Amino acid sequence: MNSLSSVKIIDGKAAAARVLREVRIEVEQLMRVGIQPGLAVVLVGCDPASQVYVRNKVLRAEETGIRSIEHKLPADTGEAALLELIERLNADPAVNGILVQLPLPRHIDEHRVLQAIDPLKDVDGFHAENVGGLSQGREVLTPCTPAGCMRLLQDSCGELAGKHAVVIGRSNIVGKPMAALLLKAHCTVTVVHSRSSNLRELCRQADILVAAVGKPRLVDASWLKPGAVVIDVGINRIEEDGKSRLVGDVDFDSALSQVSAITPVPGGVGPMTIAYLMQNTVTAARLQRPALLSHSTFAEASCPSIS
Ligand code: NDP
């Protein structure tokens, strides 16, 4: 049992503000050599949540000096027209990053669209070439949420090598790339999912537990090793006491008795995702101009998630 005062609540908002400051500095450096990083954000349809996400991305881009280019397409846009736009963005030297807001309307094949993005402009890190590169440990554009989680871990636990990390969830967006990044950081990694047996016992062995499930408060103190560091990726909206609220996959209040550090929801992983989208945009600008790769300032600041 912990003394609650010794538990570190990992402040994702403050960490994201630090990442955005670093991005801003890097944008200024790039601008001195005549490059203003550009991010194209493509939204098909008018899903209200997607509109909010896109607005936030555009705002963060402007704050960091990244030029944002919004493409809002009607919900009945055909796949061919979307692929044509992506081809144009691939060929446009002013566009360094391309983000297609998901989900896409059902008549569009999401996989085909994501694979059409130039891997060097794939700031979501979802292209098969980047997914493969990450699993080979190469320097590639990495999905933003796991990259943000790694930064939180590096900032709050220091050395990760040799730690046992358990990731709950095996999605392409969070679970799998998270496991690949932890492996790259020399952790011993276990991935568990809905078909795993002894889930709780496996989680109890974790020095680092990353929960990316989408089940409100699935993990409580009985799942945690004393002193564990917990990164809660889950975002779940629930109704409680007549109010609508956001909670994670971890029962935060219960977990406090066991953990040494934990991310809250909201205010933990969420803000880091968007910060790493900006980081990936400047990294993409650098990767597209290999001459800049050797510049030590860029190399240090651009890829904190890549060891
Ligand atoms: P997915 O639904 O794609 O994946 C969920 C994973 O959890 C699957 O691998 C699934 O297993 C596993 N799972 C489901 N139920 C259980 C269970 N009872 N026990 C163990 N494993 C289980 O979700 P995402 O990865 O996209 O997202 C996960 C959560 O993270 C969501 O709450 C989402 O909102 C949030 N999220 C937050 C972000 C942020 O910025 N903070 C960004 C992205 C996501 P199986 O593969 O067997 O089905």
GROMACS .gro file of C-alpha atoms and ligand atoms in nm:
model
  355
    1MET     CA    1   0.000   0.000   0.000
    2ASN     CA    2   0.130   0.345  -0.097
    3SER     CA    3   0.140   0.666   0.088
    4LEU     CA    4  -0.089   0.862  -0.144
    5SER     CA    5   0.127   1.173  -0.112
    6SER     CA    6   0.415   0.983  -0.276
    7VAL     CA    7   0.214   0.899  -0.590
    8LYS     CA    8   0.312   1.100  -0.894
    9ILE     CA    9   0.016   1.216  -1.100
   10ILE     CA   10   0.163   1.248  -1.449
   11ASP     CA   11   0.052   1.582  -1.588
   12GLY     CA   12  -0.011   1.529  -1.960
   13LYS     CA   13  -0.113   1.891  -2.017
   14ALA     CA   14   0.218   2.022  -1.885
   15ALA     CA   15   0.413   1.757  -2.078
   16ALA     CA   16   0.224   1.841  -2.398
   17ALA     CA   17   0.298   2.212  -2.348
   18ARG     CA   18   0.670   2.123  -2.324
   19VAL     CA   19   0.652   1.918  -2.646
   20LEU     CA   20   0.472   2.203  -2.824
   21ARG     CA   21   0.740   2.450  -2.706
   22GLU     CA   22   1.008   2.219  -2.850
   23VAL     CA   23   0.814   2.195  -3.175
   24ARG     CA   24   0.786   2.572  -3.195
   25ILE     CA   25   1.163   2.608  -3.153
   26GLU     CA   26   1.218   2.352  -3.425
   27VAL     CA   27   0.974   2.525  -3.658
   28GLU     CA   28   1.168   2.850  -3.605
   29GLN     CA   29   1.492   2.669  -3.692
   30LEU     CA   30   1.338   2.523  -4.007
   31MET     CA   31   1.201   2.863  -4.105
   32ARG     CA   32   1.552   3.006  -4.084
   33VAL     CA   33   1.647   2.769  -4.366
   34GLY     CA   34   1.335   2.866  -4.562
   35ILE     CA   35   1.102   2.580  -4.464
   36GLN     CA   36   0.768   2.632  -4.295
   37PRO     CA   37   0.629   2.287  -4.213
   38GLY     CA   38   0.279   2.236  -4.357
   39LEU     CA   39   0.010   2.000  -4.230
   40ALA     CA   40  -0.289   1.909  -4.449
   41VAL     CA   41  -0.591   1.791  -4.253
   42VAL     CA   42  -0.859   1.613  -4.453
   43LEU     CA   43  -1.210   1.577  -4.310
   44VAL     CA   44  -1.480   1.391  -4.501
   45GLY     CA   45  -1.835   1.455  -4.375
   46CYS     CA   46  -1.951   1.646  -4.070
   47ASP     CA   47  -1.925   1.411  -3.774
   48PRO     CA   48  -1.934   1.654  -3.477
   49ALA     CA   49  -1.655   1.480  -3.278
   50SER     CA   50  -1.429   1.473  -3.586
   51GLN     CA   51  -1.496   1.842  -3.646
   52VAL     CA   52  -1.382   1.921  -3.291
   53TYR     CA   53  -1.067   1.708  -3.331
   54VAL     CA   54  -0.983   1.878  -3.661
   55ARG     CA   55  -1.040   2.226  -3.515
   56ASN     CA   56  -0.807   2.145  -3.223
   57LYS     CA   57  -0.539   2.012  -3.457
   58VAL     CA   58  -0.554   2.324  -3.672
   59LEU     CA   59  -0.534   2.549  -3.364
   60ARG     CA   60  -0.232   2.364  -3.222
   61ALA     CA   61  -0.063   2.381  -3.563
   62GLU     CA   62  -0.111   2.757  -3.577
   63GLU     CA   63   0.026   2.799  -3.222
   64THR     CA   64   0.346   2.619  -3.316
   65GLY     CA   65   0.398   2.805  -3.644
   66ILE     CA   66   0.303   2.508  -3.862
   67ARG     CA   67   0.099   2.607  -4.167
   68SER     CA   68  -0.226   2.411  -4.161
   69ILE     CA   69  -0.427   2.344  -4.472
   70GLU     CA   70  -0.782   2.220  -4.414
   71HIS     CA   71  -0.969   2.017  -4.675
   72LYS     CA   72  -1.335   1.972  -4.578
   73LEU     CA   73  -1.515   1.739  -4.816
   74PRO     CA   74  -1.885   1.652  -4.822
   75ALA     CA   75  -1.995   1.318  -4.674
   76ASP     CA   76  -2.085   1.179  -5.018
   77THR     CA   77  -1.733   1.235  -5.156
   78GLY     CA   78  -1.631   0.927  -5.356
   79GLU     CA   79  -1.320   0.725  -5.280
   80ALA     CA   80  -1.168   0.815  -5.618
   81ALA     CA   81  -1.201   1.188  -5.546
   82LEU     CA   82  -1.040   1.144  -5.203
   83LEU     CA   83  -0.754   0.942  -5.351
   84GLU     CA   84  -0.706   1.214  -5.613
   85LEU     CA   85  -0.678   1.478  -5.338
   86ILE     CA   86  -0.423   1.265  -5.155
   87GLU     CA   87  -0.219   1.230  -5.473
   88ARG     CA   88  -0.219   1.610  -5.508
   89LEU     CA   89  -0.110   1.654  -5.146
   90ASN     CA   90   0.161   1.389  -5.189
   91ALA     CA   91   0.301   1.590  -5.480
   92ASP     CA   92   0.274   1.932  -5.310
   93PRO     CA   93   0.613   2.034  -5.165
   94ALA     CA   94   0.443   2.281  -4.926
   95VAL     CA   95   0.265   1.991  -4.756
   96ASN     CA   96   0.489   1.793  -4.519
   97GLY     CA   97   0.222   1.602  -4.331
   98ILE     CA   98  -0.112   1.457  -4.438
   99LEU     CA   99  -0.373   1.359  -4.183
  100VAL     CA  100  -0.700   1.198  -4.289
  101GLN     CA  101  -0.942   1.226  -3.999
  102LEU     CA  102  -1.093   0.887  -3.910
  103PRO     CA  103  -1.346   0.736  -3.922
  104LEU     CA  104  -1.422   0.780  -4.292
  105PRO     CA  105  -1.775   0.733  -4.427
  106ARG     CA  106  -1.853   0.364  -4.480
  107HIS     CA  107  -1.845   0.376  -4.860
  108ILE     CA  108  -1.472   0.463  -4.851
  109ASP     CA  109  -1.207   0.195  -4.796
  110GLU     CA  110  -1.004   0.335  -4.506
  111HIS     CA  111  -0.710   0.102  -4.564
  112ARG     CA  112  -0.678   0.200  -4.931
  113VAL     CA  113  -0.687   0.569  -4.842
  114LEU     CA  114  -0.424   0.540  -4.566
  115GLN     CA  115  -0.194   0.337  -4.793
  116ALA     CA  116  -0.221   0.608  -5.060
  117ILE     CA  117  -0.048   0.862  -4.835
  118ASP     CA  118   0.324   0.907  -4.904
  119PRO     CA  119   0.491   0.725  -4.609
  120LEU     CA  120   0.718   1.029  -4.558
  121LYS     CA  121   0.406   1.247  -4.511
  122ASP     CA  122   0.216   0.991  -4.302
  123VAL     CA  123   0.207   1.188  -3.974
  124ASP     CA  124  -0.034   0.936  -3.818
  125GLY     CA  125   0.220   0.659  -3.874
  126PHE     CA  126  -0.046   0.420  -4.007
  127HIS     CA  127   0.109   0.339  -4.348
  128ALA     CA  128   0.230  -0.022  -4.376
  129GLU     CA  129   0.582   0.099  -4.455
  130ASN     CA  130   0.596   0.296  -4.129
  131VAL     CA  131   0.434   0.013  -3.931
  132GLY     CA  132   0.695  -0.228  -4.069
  133GLY     CA  133   0.976   0.021  -4.010
  134LEU     CA  134   0.873   0.064  -3.648
  135SER     CA  135   0.875  -0.309  -3.589
  136GLN     CA  136   1.225  -0.323  -3.742
  137GLY     CA  137   1.335  -0.044  -3.505
  138ARG     CA  138   1.397   0.204  -3.789
  139GLU     CA  139   1.353   0.581  -3.761
  140VAL     CA  140   1.003   0.630  -3.902
  141LEU     CA  141   0.691   0.834  -3.836
  142THR     CA  142   0.529   0.674  -3.532
  143PRO     CA  143   0.160   0.679  -3.426
  144CYS     CA  144   0.103   0.986  -3.209
  145THR     CA  145  -0.068   0.835  -2.903
  146PRO     CA  146   0.198   0.568  -2.834
  147ALA     CA  147   0.474   0.822  -2.907
  148GLY     CA  148   0.315   1.054  -2.648
  149CYS     CA  149   0.289   0.768  -2.396
  150MET     CA  150   0.659   0.693  -2.440
  151ARG     CA  151   0.748   1.053  -2.369
  152LEU     CA  152   0.538   1.047  -2.049
  153LEU     CA  153   0.711   0.725  -1.943
  154GLN     CA  154   1.059   0.856  -2.022
  155ASP     CA  155   0.988   1.177  -1.831
  156SER     CA  156   0.843   1.002  -1.527
  157CYS     CA  157   1.030   0.672  -1.490
  158GLY     CA  158   1.370   0.751  -1.634
  159GLU     CA  159   1.543   0.432  -1.749
  160LEU     CA  160   1.299   0.188  -1.908
  161ALA     CA  161   1.545  -0.087  -2.003
  162GLY     CA  162   1.476  -0.416  -1.828
  163LYS     CA  163   1.132  -0.315  -1.697
  164HIS     CA  164   0.840  -0.548  -1.755
  165ALA     CA  165   0.573  -0.359  -1.949
  166VAL     CA  166   0.225  -0.501  -2.001
  167VAL     CA  167   0.008  -0.345  -2.272
  168ILE     CA  168  -0.365  -0.417  -2.256
  169GLY     CA  169  -0.501  -0.389  -2.611
  170ARG     CA  170  -0.358  -0.483  -2.952
  171SER     CA  171  -0.511  -0.225  -3.187
  172ASN     CA  172  -0.308  -0.095  -3.481
  173ILE     CA  173  -0.347   0.261  -3.350
  174VAL     CA  174  -0.237   0.215  -2.989
  175GLY     CA  175  -0.163  -0.134  -2.855
  176LYS     CA  176   0.067  -0.277  -3.123
  177PRO     CA  177   0.281   0.035  -3.185
  178MET     CA  178   0.301   0.090  -2.807
  179ALA     CA  179   0.440  -0.261  -2.765
  180ALA     CA  180   0.691  -0.200  -3.047
  181LEU     CA  181   0.812   0.125  -2.887
  182LEU     CA  182   0.848  -0.036  -2.543
  183LEU     CA  183   1.046  -0.320  -2.699
  184LYS     CA  184   1.266  -0.066  -2.874
  185ALA     CA  185   1.326   0.095  -2.534
  186HIS     CA  186   1.450  -0.248  -2.412
  187CYS     CA  187   1.150  -0.334  -2.195
  188THR     CA  188   1.028  -0.691  -2.160
  189VAL     CA  189   0.686  -0.662  -2.321
  190THR     CA  190   0.366  -0.861  -2.274
  191VAL     CA  191   0.059  -0.775  -2.482
  192VAL     CA  192  -0.279  -0.889  -2.353
  193HIS     CA  193  -0.622  -0.861  -2.516
  194SER     CA  194  -0.980  -0.980  -2.497
  195ARG     CA  195  -0.884  -1.345  -2.550
  196SER     CA  196  -0.603  -1.350  -2.291
  197SER     CA  197  -0.645  -1.578  -1.994
  198ASN     CA  198  -0.519  -1.476  -1.651
  199LEU     CA  199  -0.540  -1.112  -1.751
  200ARG     CA  200  -0.530  -0.981  -1.396
  201GLU     CA  201  -0.235  -1.203  -1.297
  202LEU     CA  202  -0.037  -1.095  -1.605
  203CYS     CA  203  -0.107  -0.730  -1.529
  204ARG     CA  204   0.004  -0.779  -1.168
  205GLN     CA  205   0.353  -0.857  -1.300
  206ALA     CA  206   0.385  -0.521  -1.473
  207ASP     CA  207   0.635  -0.255  -1.369
  208ILE     CA  208   0.468  -0.047  -1.640
  209LEU     CA  209   0.104  -0.099  -1.732
  210VAL     CA  210  -0.043   0.064  -2.042
  211ALA     CA  211  -0.421   0.030  -2.067
  212ALA     CA  212  -0.566   0.087  -2.415
  213VAL     CA  213  -0.892  -0.101  -2.402
  214GLY     CA  214  -1.196   0.126  -2.412
  215LYS     CA  215  -1.365  -0.028  -2.103
  216PRO     CA  216  -1.438   0.217  -1.823
  217ARG     CA  217  -1.241   0.143  -1.502
  218LEU     CA  218  -1.160  -0.214  -1.605
  219VAL     CA  219  -0.834  -0.209  -1.408
  220ASP     CA  220  -0.844  -0.160  -1.031
  221ALA     CA  221  -0.587  -0.190  -0.754
  222SER     CA  222  -0.613  -0.570  -0.753
  223TRP     CA  223  -0.461  -0.575  -1.107
  224LEU     CA  224  -0.154  -0.374  -1.009
  225LYS     CA  225   0.190  -0.454  -0.875
  226PRO     CA  226   0.289  -0.224  -0.587
  227GLY     CA  227   0.492   0.065  -0.730
  228ALA     CA  228   0.371   0.016  -1.089
  229VAL     CA  229   0.365   0.307  -1.334
  230VAL     CA  230   0.028   0.324  -1.510
  231ILE     CA  231  -0.045   0.493  -1.841
  232ASP     CA  232  -0.419   0.506  -1.901
  233VAL     CA  233  -0.496   0.562  -2.269
  234GLY     CA  234  -0.869   0.487  -2.243
  235ILE     CA  235  -1.123   0.760  -2.297
  236ASN     CA  236  -1.472   0.648  -2.199
  237ARG     CA  237  -1.776   0.869  -2.157
  238ILE     CA  238  -2.005   0.747  -1.879
  239GLU     CA  239  -2.313   0.875  -1.700
  240GLU     CA  240  -2.258   0.893  -1.325
  241ASP     CA  241  -2.451   1.068  -1.052
  242GLY     CA  242  -2.667   1.225  -1.321
  243LYS     CA  243  -2.361   1.372  -1.494
  244SER     CA  244  -2.176   1.284  -1.810
  245ARG     CA  245  -1.803   1.240  -1.746
  246LEU     CA  246  -1.486   1.101  -1.902
  247VAL     CA  247  -1.305   0.816  -1.732
  248GLY     CA  248  -1.014   0.595  -1.829
  249ASP     CA  249  -0.971   0.219  -1.848
  250VAL     CA  250  -0.820   0.234  -1.499
  251ASP     CA  251  -1.014   0.300  -1.180
  252PHE     CA  252  -0.799   0.598  -1.084
  253ASP     CA  253  -0.905   0.627  -0.717
  254SER     CA  254  -0.858   0.256  -0.654
  255ALA     CA  255  -0.523   0.244  -0.840
  256LEU     CA  256  -0.376   0.523  -0.624
  257SER     CA  257  -0.323   0.278  -0.337
  258GLN     CA  258  -0.078   0.070  -0.546
  259VAL     CA  259   0.094   0.284  -0.811
  260SER     CA  260   0.405   0.501  -0.797
  261ALA     CA  261   0.284   0.711  -1.093
  262ILE     CA  262  -0.031   0.731  -1.302
  263THR     CA  263  -0.186   0.941  -1.578
  264PRO     CA  264  -0.529   1.090  -1.506
  265VAL     CA  265  -0.821   1.094  -1.753
  266PRO     CA  266  -0.872   1.356  -1.876
  267GLY     CA  267  -0.542   1.545  -1.868
  268GLY     CA  268  -0.303   1.253  -1.917
  269VAL     CA  269  -0.240   1.090  -2.253
  270GLY     CA  270  -0.501   1.290  -2.447
  271PRO     CA  271  -0.308   1.620  -2.478
  272MET     CA  272   0.008   1.432  -2.581
  273THR     CA  273  -0.157   1.281  -2.888
  274ILE     CA  274  -0.209   1.616  -3.055
  275ALA     CA  275   0.133   1.745  -2.943
  276TYR     CA  276   0.295   1.446  -3.115
  277LEU     CA  277   0.099   1.514  -3.432
  278MET     CA  278   0.281   1.849  -3.443
  279GLN     CA  279   0.610   1.679  -3.355
  280ASN     CA  280   0.554   1.429  -3.638
  281THR     CA  281   0.487   1.713  -3.882
  282VAL     CA  282   0.827   1.871  -3.817
  283THR     CA  283   0.989   1.527  -3.816
  284ALA     CA  284   0.826   1.464  -4.157
  285ALA     CA  285   0.963   1.793  -4.291
  286ARG     CA  286   1.308   1.684  -4.178
  287LEU     CA  287   1.276   1.330  -4.315
  288GLN     CA  288   1.174   1.475  -4.653
  289ARG     CA  289   1.500   1.670  -4.666
  290PRO     CA  290   1.770   1.422  -4.570
  291ALA     CA  291   2.028   1.703  -4.567
  292LEU     CA  292   1.864   1.826  -4.245
  293LEU     CA  293   1.893   1.489  -4.077
  294SER     CA  294   2.257   1.535  -3.997
  295HIS     CA  295   2.186   1.865  -3.820
  296SER     CA  296   2.223   1.762  -3.457
  297THR     CA  297   1.965   2.011  -3.323
  298PHE     CA  298   1.696   1.869  -3.548
  299ALA     CA  299   1.797   1.512  -3.480
  300GLU     CA  300   1.776   1.559  -3.102
  301ALA     CA  301   1.455   1.756  -3.094
  302SER     CA  302   1.260   1.574  -3.361
  303CYS     CA  303   1.249   1.215  -3.257
  304PRO     CA  304   1.234   1.188  -2.879
  305SER     CA  305   1.032   0.870  -2.920
  306ILE     CA  306   1.301   0.713  -3.136
  307SER     CA  307   1.600   0.597  -2.944
  308NDP     P1  308  -0.979  -0.077  -3.004
  308NDP     O1  309  -1.123  -0.102  -2.974
  308NDP     O2  310  -0.933  -0.073  -3.144
  308NDP     O3  311  -0.892  -0.188  -2.927
  308NDP     C1  312  -0.922  -0.227  -2.797
  308NDP     C2  313  -0.832  -0.340  -2.755
  308NDP     O4  314  -0.868  -0.378  -2.623
  308NDP     C3  315  -0.844  -0.465  -2.843
  308NDP     O5  316  -0.718  -0.518  -2.870
  308NDP     C4  317  -0.927  -0.560  -2.758
  308NDP     O6  318  -0.893  -0.695  -2.773
  308NDP     C5  319  -0.887  -0.519  -2.617
  308NDP     N1  320  -0.992  -0.550  -2.522
  308NDP     C6  321  -1.124  -0.523  -2.531
  308NDP     N2  322  -1.188  -0.566  -2.421
  308NDP     C7  323  -1.095  -0.622  -2.342
  308NDP     C8  324  -1.099  -0.685  -2.215
  308NDP     N3  325  -1.213  -0.698  -2.146
  308NDP     N4  326  -0.984  -0.731  -2.162
  308NDP     C9  327  -0.868  -0.719  -2.231
  308NDP     N5  328  -0.857  -0.659  -2.351
  308NDP    C10  329  -0.970  -0.613  -2.406
  308NDP     O7  330  -0.944   0.056  -2.927
  308NDP     P2  331  -0.819   0.161  -2.946
  308NDP     O8  332  -0.692   0.090  -2.927
  308NDP     O9  333  -0.840   0.243  -3.066
  308NDP    O10  334  -0.848   0.256  -2.820
  308NDP    C11  335  -0.843   0.207  -2.688
  308NDP    C12  336  -0.888   0.316  -2.593
  308NDP    O11  337  -0.801   0.425  -2.605
  308NDP    C13  338  -1.027   0.374  -2.625
  308NDP    O12  339  -1.089   0.410  -2.503
  308NDP    C14  340  -0.997   0.498  -2.706
  308NDP    O13  341  -1.098   0.596  -2.693
  308NDP    C15  342  -0.870   0.544  -2.639
  308NDP     N6  343  -0.784   0.626  -2.724
  308NDP    C16  344  -0.734   0.737  -2.668
  308NDP    C17  345  -0.649   0.817  -2.739
  308NDP    C18  346  -0.592   0.938  -2.673
  308NDP    O14  347  -0.547   1.028  -2.740
  308NDP     N7  348  -0.587   0.941  -2.539
  308NDP    C19  349  -0.615   0.790  -2.878
  308NDP    C20  350  -0.667   0.664  -2.926
  308NDP    C21  351  -0.750   0.586  -2.850
  308NDP     P3  352  -0.920  -0.777  -2.911
  308NDP    O15  353  -0.810  -0.732  -3.004
  308NDP    O16  354  -0.908  -0.919  -2.870
  308NDP    O17  355  -1.056  -0.737  -2.958
   0.00000   0.00000   0.00000
